[in-house]
Short mmCIF file of C-alpha atoms in Angstrom, two decimals:
data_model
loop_
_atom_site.label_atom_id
_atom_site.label_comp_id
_atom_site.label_asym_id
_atom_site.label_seq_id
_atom_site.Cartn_x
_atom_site.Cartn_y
_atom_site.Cartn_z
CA UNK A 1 80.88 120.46 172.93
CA UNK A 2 79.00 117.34 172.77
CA UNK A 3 76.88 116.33 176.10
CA UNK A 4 73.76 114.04 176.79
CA UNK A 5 71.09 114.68 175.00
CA UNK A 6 69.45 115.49 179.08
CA UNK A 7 71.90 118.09 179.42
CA UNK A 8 71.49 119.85 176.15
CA UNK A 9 67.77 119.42 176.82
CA UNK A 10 68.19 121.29 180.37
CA UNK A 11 70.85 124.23 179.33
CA UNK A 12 68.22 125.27 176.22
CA UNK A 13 65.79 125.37 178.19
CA UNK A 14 67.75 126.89 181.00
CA UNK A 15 68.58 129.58 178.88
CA UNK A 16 65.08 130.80 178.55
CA UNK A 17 64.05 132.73 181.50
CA UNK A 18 62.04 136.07 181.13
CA UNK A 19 63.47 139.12 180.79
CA UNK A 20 62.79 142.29 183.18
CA UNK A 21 60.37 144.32 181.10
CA UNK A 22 58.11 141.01 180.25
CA UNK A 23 58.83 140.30 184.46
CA UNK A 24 57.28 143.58 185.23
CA UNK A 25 54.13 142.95 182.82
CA UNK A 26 53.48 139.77 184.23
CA UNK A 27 53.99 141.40 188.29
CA UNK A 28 51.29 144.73 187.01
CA UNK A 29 48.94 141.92 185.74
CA UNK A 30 49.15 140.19 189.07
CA UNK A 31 49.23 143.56 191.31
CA UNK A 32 45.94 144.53 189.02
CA UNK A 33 44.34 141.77 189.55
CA UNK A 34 45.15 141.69 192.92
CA UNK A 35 43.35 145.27 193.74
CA UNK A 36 40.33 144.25 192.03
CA UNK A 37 39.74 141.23 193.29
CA UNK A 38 40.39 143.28 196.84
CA UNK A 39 37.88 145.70 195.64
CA UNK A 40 35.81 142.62 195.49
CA UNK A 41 36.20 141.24 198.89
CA UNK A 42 35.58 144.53 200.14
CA UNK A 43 32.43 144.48 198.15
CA UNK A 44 31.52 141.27 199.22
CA UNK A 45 32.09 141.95 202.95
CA UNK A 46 29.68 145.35 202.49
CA UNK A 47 27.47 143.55 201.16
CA UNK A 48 27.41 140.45 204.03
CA UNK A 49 27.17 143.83 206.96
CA UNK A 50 24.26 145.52 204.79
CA UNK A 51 22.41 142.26 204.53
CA UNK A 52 23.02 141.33 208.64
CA UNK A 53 21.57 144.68 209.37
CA UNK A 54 18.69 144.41 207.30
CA UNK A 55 17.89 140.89 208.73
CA UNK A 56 18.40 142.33 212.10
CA UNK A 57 16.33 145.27 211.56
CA UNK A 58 13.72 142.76 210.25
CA UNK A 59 14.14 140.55 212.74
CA UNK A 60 13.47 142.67 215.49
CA UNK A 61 11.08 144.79 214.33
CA UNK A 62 9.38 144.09 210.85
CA UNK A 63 8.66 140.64 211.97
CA UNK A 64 6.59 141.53 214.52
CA UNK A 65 4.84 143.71 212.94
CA UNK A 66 4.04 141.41 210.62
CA UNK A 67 2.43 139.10 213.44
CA UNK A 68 0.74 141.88 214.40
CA UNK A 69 -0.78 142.57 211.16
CA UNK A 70 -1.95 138.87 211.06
CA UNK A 71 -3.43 138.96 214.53
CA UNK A 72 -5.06 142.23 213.10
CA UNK A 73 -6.58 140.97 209.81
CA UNK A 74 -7.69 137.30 211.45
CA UNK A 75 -9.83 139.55 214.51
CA UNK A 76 -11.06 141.99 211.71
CA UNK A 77 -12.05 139.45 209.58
CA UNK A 78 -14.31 137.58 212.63
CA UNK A 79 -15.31 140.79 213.92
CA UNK A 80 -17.29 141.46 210.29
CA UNK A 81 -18.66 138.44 210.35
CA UNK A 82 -20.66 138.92 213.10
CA UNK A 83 -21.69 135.44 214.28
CA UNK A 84 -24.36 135.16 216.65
CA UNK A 85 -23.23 135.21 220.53
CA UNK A 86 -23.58 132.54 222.78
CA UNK A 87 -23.55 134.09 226.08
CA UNK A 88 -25.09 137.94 226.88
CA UNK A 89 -24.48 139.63 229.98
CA UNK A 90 -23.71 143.37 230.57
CA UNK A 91 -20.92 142.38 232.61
CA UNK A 92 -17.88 140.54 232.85
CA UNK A 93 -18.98 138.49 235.77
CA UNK A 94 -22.17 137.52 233.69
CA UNK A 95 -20.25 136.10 231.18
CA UNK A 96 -16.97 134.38 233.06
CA UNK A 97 -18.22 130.76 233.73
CA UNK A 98 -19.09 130.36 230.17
CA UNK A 99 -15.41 130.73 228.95
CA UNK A 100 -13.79 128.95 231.63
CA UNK A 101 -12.79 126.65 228.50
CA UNK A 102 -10.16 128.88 227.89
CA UNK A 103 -8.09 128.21 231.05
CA UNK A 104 -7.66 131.85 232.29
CA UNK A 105 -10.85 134.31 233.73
CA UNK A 106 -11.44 137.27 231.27
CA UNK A 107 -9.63 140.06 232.13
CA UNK A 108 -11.09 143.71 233.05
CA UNK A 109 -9.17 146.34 230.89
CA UNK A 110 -7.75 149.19 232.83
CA UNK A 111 -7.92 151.39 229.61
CA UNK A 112 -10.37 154.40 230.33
CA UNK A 113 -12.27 154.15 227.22
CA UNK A 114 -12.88 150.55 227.42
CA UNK A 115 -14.45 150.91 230.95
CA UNK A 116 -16.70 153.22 228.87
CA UNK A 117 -18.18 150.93 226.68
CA UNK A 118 -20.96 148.45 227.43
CA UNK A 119 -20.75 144.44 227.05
CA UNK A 120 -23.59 143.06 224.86
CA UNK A 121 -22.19 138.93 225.15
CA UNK A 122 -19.43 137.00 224.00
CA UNK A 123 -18.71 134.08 222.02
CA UNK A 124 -16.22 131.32 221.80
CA UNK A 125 -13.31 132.32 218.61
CA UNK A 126 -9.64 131.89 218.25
CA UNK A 127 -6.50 133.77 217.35
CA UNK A 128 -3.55 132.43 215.12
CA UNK A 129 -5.11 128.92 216.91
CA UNK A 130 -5.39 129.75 220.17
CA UNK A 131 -8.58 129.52 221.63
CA UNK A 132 -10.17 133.21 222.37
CA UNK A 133 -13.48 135.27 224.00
CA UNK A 134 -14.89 137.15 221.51
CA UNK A 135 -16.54 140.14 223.62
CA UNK A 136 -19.01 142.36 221.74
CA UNK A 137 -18.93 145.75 223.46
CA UNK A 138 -21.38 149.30 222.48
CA UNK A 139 -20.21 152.28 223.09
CA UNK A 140 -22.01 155.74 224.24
CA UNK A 141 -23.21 156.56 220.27
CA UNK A 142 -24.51 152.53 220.36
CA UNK A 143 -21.53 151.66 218.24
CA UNK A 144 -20.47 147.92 218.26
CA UNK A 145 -16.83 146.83 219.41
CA UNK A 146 -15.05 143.77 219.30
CA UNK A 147 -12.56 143.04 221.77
CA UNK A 148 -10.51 139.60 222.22
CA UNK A 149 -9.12 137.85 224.56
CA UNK A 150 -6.28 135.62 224.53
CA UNK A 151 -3.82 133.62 226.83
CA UNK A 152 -0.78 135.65 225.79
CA UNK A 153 1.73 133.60 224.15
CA UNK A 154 5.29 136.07 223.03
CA UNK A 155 6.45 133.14 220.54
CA UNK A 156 3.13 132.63 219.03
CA UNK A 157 2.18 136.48 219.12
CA UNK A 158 5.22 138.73 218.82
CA UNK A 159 6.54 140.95 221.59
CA UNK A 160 3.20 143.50 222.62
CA UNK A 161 3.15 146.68 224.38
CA UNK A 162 2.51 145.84 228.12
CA UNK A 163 0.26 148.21 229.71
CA UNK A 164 1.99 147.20 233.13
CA UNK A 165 5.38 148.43 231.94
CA UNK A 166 3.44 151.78 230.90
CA UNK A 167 3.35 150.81 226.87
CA UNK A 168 0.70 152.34 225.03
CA UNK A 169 -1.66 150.03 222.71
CA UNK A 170 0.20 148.97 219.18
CA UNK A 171 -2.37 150.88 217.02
CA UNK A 172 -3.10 148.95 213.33
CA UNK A 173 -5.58 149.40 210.64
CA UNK A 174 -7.19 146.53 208.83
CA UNK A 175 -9.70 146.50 206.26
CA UNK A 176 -10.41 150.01 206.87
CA UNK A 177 -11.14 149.24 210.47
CA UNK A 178 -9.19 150.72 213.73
CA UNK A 179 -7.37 147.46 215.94
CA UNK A 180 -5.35 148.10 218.99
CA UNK A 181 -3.36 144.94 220.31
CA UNK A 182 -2.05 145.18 224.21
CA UNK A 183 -1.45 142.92 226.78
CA UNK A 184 -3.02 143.17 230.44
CA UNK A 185 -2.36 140.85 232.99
CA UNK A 186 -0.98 138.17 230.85
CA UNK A 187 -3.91 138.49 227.99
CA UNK A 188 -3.19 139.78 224.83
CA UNK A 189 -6.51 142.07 223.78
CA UNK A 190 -7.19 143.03 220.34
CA UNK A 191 -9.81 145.99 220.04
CA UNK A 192 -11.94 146.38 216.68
CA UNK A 193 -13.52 149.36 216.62
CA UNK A 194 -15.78 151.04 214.11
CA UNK B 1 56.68 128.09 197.10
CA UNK B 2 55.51 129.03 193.52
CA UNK B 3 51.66 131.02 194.74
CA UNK B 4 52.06 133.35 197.61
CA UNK B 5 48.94 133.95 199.95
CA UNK B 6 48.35 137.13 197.68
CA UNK B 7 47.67 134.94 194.93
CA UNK B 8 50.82 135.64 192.75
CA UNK B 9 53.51 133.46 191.54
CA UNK B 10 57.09 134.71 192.15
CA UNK B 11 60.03 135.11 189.52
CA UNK B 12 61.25 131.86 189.84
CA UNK B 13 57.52 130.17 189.48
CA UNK B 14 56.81 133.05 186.34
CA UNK B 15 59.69 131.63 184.58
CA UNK B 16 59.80 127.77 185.38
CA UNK B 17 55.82 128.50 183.84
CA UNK B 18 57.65 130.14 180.83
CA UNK B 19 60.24 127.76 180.24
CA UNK B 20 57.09 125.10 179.96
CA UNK B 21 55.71 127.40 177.43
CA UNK B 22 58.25 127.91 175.32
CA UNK B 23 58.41 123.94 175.35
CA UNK B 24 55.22 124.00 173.72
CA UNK B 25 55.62 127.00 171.54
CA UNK B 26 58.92 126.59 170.61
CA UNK B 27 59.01 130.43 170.14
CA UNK B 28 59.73 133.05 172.69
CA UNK B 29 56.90 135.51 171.87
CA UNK B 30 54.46 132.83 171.33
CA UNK B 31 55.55 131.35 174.68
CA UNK B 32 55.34 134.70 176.58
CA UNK B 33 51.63 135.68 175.30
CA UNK B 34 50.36 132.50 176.24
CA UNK B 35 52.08 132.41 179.61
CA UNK B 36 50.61 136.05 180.07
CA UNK B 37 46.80 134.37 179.14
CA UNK B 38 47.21 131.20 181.53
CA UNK B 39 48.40 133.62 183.90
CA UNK B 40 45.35 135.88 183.34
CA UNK B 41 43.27 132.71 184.08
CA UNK B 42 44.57 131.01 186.85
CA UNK B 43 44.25 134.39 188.48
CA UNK B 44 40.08 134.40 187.94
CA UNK B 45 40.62 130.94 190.21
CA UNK B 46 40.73 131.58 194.02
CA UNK B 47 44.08 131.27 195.54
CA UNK B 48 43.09 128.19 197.94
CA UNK B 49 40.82 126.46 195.51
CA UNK B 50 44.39 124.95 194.72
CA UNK B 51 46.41 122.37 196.39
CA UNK B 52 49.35 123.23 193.43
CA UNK B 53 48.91 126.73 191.63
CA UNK B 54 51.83 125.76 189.68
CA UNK B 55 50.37 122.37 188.36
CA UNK B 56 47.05 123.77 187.62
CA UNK B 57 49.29 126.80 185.80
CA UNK B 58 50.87 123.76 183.22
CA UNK B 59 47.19 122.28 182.51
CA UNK B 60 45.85 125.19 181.60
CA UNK B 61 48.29 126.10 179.82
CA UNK B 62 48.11 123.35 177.75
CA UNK B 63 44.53 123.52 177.22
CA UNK B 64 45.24 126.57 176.48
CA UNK B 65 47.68 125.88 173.71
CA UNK B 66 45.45 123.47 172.41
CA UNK B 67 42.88 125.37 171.89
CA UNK B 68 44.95 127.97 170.49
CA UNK B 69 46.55 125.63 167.75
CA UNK B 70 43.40 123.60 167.06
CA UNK B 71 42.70 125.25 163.91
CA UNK B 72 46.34 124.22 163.07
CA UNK B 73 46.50 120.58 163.17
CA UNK B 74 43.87 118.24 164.58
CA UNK B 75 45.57 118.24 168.16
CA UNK B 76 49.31 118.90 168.56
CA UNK B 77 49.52 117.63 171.42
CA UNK B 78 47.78 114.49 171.38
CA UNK B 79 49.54 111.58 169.12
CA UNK B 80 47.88 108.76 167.88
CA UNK B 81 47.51 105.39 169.98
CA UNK B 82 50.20 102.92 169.29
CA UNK B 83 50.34 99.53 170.03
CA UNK B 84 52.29 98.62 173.34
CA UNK B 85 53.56 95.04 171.86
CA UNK B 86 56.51 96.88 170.18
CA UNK B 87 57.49 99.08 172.53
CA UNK B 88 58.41 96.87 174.79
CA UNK B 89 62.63 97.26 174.68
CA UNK B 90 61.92 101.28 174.95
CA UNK B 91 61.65 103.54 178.09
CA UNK B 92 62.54 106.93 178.50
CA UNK B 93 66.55 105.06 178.94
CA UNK B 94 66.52 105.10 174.99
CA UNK B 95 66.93 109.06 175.39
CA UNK B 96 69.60 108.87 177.90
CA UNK B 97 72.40 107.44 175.36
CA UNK B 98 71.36 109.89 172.69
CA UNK B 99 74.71 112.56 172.81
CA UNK B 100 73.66 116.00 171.62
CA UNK B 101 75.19 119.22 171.84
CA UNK B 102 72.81 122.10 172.90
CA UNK B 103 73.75 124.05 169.22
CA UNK B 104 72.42 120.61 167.57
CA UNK B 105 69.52 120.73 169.90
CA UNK B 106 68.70 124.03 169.11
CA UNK B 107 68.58 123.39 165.32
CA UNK B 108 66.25 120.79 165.81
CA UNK B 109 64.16 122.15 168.87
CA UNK B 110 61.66 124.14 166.70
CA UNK B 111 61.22 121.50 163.81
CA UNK B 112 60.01 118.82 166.88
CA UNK B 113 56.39 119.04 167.14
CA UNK B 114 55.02 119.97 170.57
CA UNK B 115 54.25 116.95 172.07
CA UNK B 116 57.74 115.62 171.64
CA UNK B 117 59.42 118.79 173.33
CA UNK B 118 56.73 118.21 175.73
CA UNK B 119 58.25 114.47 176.65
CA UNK B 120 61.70 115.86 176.23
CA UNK B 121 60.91 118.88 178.96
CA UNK B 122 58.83 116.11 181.54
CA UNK B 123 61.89 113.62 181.19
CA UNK B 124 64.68 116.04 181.20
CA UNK B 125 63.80 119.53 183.59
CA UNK B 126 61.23 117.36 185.50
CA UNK B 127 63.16 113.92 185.45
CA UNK B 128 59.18 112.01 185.19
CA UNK B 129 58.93 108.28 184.09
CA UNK B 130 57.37 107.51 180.98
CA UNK B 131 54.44 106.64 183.04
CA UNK B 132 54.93 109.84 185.29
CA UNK B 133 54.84 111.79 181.73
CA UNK B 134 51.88 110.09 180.05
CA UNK B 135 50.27 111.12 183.28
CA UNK B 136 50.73 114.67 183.13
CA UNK B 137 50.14 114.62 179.36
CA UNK B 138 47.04 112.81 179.74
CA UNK B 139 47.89 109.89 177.31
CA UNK B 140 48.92 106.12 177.50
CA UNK B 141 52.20 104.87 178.65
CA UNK B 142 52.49 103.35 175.30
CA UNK B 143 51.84 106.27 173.55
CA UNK B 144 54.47 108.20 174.83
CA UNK B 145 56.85 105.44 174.88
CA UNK B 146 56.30 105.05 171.30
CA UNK B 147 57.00 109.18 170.37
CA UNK B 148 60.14 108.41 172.43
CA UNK B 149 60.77 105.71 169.92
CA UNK B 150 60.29 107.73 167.46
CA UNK B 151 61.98 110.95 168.87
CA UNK B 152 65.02 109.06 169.33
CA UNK B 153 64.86 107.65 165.63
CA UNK B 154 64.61 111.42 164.25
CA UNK B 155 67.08 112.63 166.32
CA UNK B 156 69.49 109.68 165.02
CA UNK B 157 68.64 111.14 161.23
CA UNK B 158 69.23 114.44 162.08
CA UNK B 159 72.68 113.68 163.22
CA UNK B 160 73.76 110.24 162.25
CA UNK B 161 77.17 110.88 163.26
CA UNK B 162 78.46 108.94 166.68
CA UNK B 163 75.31 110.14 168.51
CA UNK B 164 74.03 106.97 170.57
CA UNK B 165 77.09 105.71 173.12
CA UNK B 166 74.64 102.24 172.66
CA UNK B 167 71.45 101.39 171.75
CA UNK B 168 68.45 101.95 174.08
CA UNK B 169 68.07 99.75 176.66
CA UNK B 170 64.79 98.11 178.28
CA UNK B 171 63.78 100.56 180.93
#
């Protein structure tokens, strides 16, 4: 029967249309894909909750710790230098109008063993850029300590142990050398001893 | 709608894509494996990367097939530039006189080279333009207008009997 060339054009090609086995190869192919790429997603979403928590356990922990390693190695690292001191005095009142540069008074610790020690003098220093005492302490055996001073400053210095809130020092080591960072009375302290 | 949210394309959509294969192949296994490879790679694409699944299904099919029959013939789907200046009486309205039956298409269907059942399948199943067509083939409008031309001229030889009701108009 003759038709339009159109028509021919659209019942030939009408005609084709796959059959029910090639159907189902082409539907497993898609369903296969399908569950992998799910597998995938799930993957991907494991991935995205392993990564938050390791960010968040960074965040809230290594971070700090990482200040406080800084804060130790930058008061270690002045403390062996041993520059001369400006001001001596055996006690803190001695010393006070000297640093009043720093816009707080020095702070007595109410840690036992630092009430133990003896001041030598002190010195003008800083930590992470914040101006700092530099107090040179002796012990009983006549073994020099370092301890420093600092406006405390949470952004700049990480969150501290409080000693009002009953937290005990954060104890660090540092070239080989004992640091304990607290804060008193608004002061952050770092201890070097030997 | 041909692509579902779970990225798969329904019965219909599976064989509208295979019916556009075959156009190219011009053989029924041929046509399935290479709808089974576009398939394969449209599903690699994410689902709403694409504003037509469908579409993107036809071009890369046709790169596809290209690639496939390179080795063949320079580019089987790709004719050469003609000049526009004698082509100017033709549109795809010098196909709709031509009478046919679907037995005499048949006969001829696999002896057409691809990018002539390619114009036939655009201007018949998806009713384009000649511009619409060279469009979706990626080709000038007076490249396509001249395979019509010259479509129309073979299919005249093939059957010279009473198969024009007039001679192609101007579209």
């Amino acid at each position: 029967m003759k038709s339009t060339l159109r028509q021919a054009v659209v019942e030939h090609l009408g005609e084709q249309s796959l059959s029910d086995a090639q159907f189902a190869r082409l539907e497993k192919l898609q369903q296969t894909h399908e569950r992998r790429r799910g597998k995938t997603v799930l993957g991907y979403a494991l991935t995205a909750v392993v990564a938050f928590i390791v960010a968040t356990i960074a965040t809230l922990s290594l971070i700090p710790q990482d200040r406080a390693a800084t804060i130790a190695a930058e008061v270690v690292a002045n403390h062996l230098k041993r520059e001369p001191l400006e001001i001596k005095g055996t006690a803190l009142a001695d010393i006070r109008g000297h640093f009043q540069g720093l816009g707080f008074a020095l702070v007595e610790s109410t840690l036992a063993d630092i009430s133990a020690t003896t001041l030598v003098g002190g010195r003008y220093c800083s930590v992470r850029g914040v101006a700092a005492a530099q107090l040179r302490l002796k012990d009983a055996e006549q073994r020099f300590e370092t301890l420093y001073q600092v406006r405390y400053d949470a952004d700049r210095f990480g969150v501290m142990p409080m000693i009002e809130n009953g937290d005990k020092p954060l104890h660090l080591m540092a070239q080989g050398l004992d640091v304990d960072l607290w804060v008193e009375k608004g002061v952050l302290f770092a201890r070097i001893k030997e | 709608m041909a692509w579902a949210t779970d990225m798969a394309f329904d019965r219909p959509a599976l064989d509208r894509l295979f019916r556009y294969a075959f156009t190219l192949c011009g053989d029924e296994q041929a046509s399935f494996d290479l709808l089974q490879d576009t398939l394969q790679r449209c599903l690699e694409k994410p689902a709403n990367a694409l504003t037509c699944p469908e579409a993107f299904a036809r071009r890369v099919m046709r790169n596809r097939f290209i690639d496939l029959h390179r080795r063949d013939s320079a580019s089987p789907l790709q004719a050469a530039p003609d000049s526009d200046i004698e082509l100017i009486a033709i549109d795809t309205h010098s196909l709709e006189d031509v009478i046919m039956s679907r037995d005499e298409l048949e006969k001829v269907w696999e002896q057409l080279q691809p990018i002539d059942r390619e114009i036939l399948y655009y201007w018949a199943i998806e009713e384009l333009s000649a511009s619409e067509i060279a469009v979706q083939m990626g080709s000038r409008r007076g490249t396509i207008l001249s395979r019509i031309h010259r479509l129309r001229t073979r299919l005249q030889a093939a059957f010279p009997q009473g198969h024009t009701t007039s001679e192609g108009g101007r579209g």
